[in-house]
Tab-separated table of C-alpha atoms in Angstrom:
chain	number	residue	atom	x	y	z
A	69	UNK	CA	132.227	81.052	127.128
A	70	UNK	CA	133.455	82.196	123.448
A	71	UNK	CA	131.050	84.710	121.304
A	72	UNK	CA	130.332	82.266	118.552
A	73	UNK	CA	129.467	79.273	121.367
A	74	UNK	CA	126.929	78.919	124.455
A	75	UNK	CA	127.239	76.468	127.558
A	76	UNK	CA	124.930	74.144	128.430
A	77	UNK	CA	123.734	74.866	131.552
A	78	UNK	CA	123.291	71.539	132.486
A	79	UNK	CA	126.678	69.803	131.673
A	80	UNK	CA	128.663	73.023	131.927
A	81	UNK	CA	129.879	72.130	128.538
A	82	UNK	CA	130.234	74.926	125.942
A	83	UNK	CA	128.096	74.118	122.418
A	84	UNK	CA	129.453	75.539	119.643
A	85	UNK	CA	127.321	76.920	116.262
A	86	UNK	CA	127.734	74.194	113.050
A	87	UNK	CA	129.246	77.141	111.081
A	88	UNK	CA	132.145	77.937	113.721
A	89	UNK	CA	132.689	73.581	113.530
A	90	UNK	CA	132.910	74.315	109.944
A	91	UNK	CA	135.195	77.023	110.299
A	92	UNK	CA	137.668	75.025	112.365
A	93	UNK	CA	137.432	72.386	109.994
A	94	UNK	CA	138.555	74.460	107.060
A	95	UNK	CA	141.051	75.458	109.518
A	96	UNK	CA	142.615	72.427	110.006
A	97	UNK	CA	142.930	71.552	106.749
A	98	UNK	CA	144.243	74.029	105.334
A	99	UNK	CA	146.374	73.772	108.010
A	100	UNK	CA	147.394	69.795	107.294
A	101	UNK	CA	147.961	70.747	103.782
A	102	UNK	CA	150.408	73.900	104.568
A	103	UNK	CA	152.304	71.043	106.647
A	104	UNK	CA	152.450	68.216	103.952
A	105	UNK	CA	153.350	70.881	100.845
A	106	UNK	CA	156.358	71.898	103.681
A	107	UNK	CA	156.924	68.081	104.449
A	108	UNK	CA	157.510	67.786	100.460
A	109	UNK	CA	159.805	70.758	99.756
A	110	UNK	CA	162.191	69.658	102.644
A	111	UNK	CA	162.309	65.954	101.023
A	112	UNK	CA	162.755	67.677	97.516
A	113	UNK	CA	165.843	69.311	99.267
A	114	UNK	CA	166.990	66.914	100.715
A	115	UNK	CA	166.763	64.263	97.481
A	116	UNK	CA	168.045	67.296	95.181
A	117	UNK	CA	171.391	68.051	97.744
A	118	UNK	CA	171.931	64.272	97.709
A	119	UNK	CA	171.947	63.609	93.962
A	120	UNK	CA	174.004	67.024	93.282
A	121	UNK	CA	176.428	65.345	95.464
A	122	UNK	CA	176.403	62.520	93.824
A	123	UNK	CA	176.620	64.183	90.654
A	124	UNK	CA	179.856	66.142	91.914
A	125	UNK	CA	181.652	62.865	92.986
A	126	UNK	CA	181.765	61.621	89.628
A	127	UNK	CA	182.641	64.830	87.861
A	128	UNK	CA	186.177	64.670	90.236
């Protein structure tokens, strides 16, 4: 059993408060967008090494 949840004594299952669901939430999407802003830097790399090779296989 956490501090911010109970169990139901009947099930066994533990019932959390709305505001920790809410928490976890928030959580998780702050989480997802920390992972897609990543997921868009390494593509920016990747596109901006690509085309600065290209670039340098003209200039020779």
């Amino acid at each position: 059993m956490r501090a911010n949840g109970f169990v139901d004594n009947l099930s066994g299952e533990e019932l959390l408060g709305e505001s920790v669901i809410r928490e976890k939430r928030k959580i998780g999407e702050e989480g997802l967008r920390f992972i897609q802003i990543v997921e868009i830097a390494i593509l920016l790399l990747v596109l901006g090494d690509d085309v600065l090779r290209q670039c340098g296989s003209r200039n020779t």
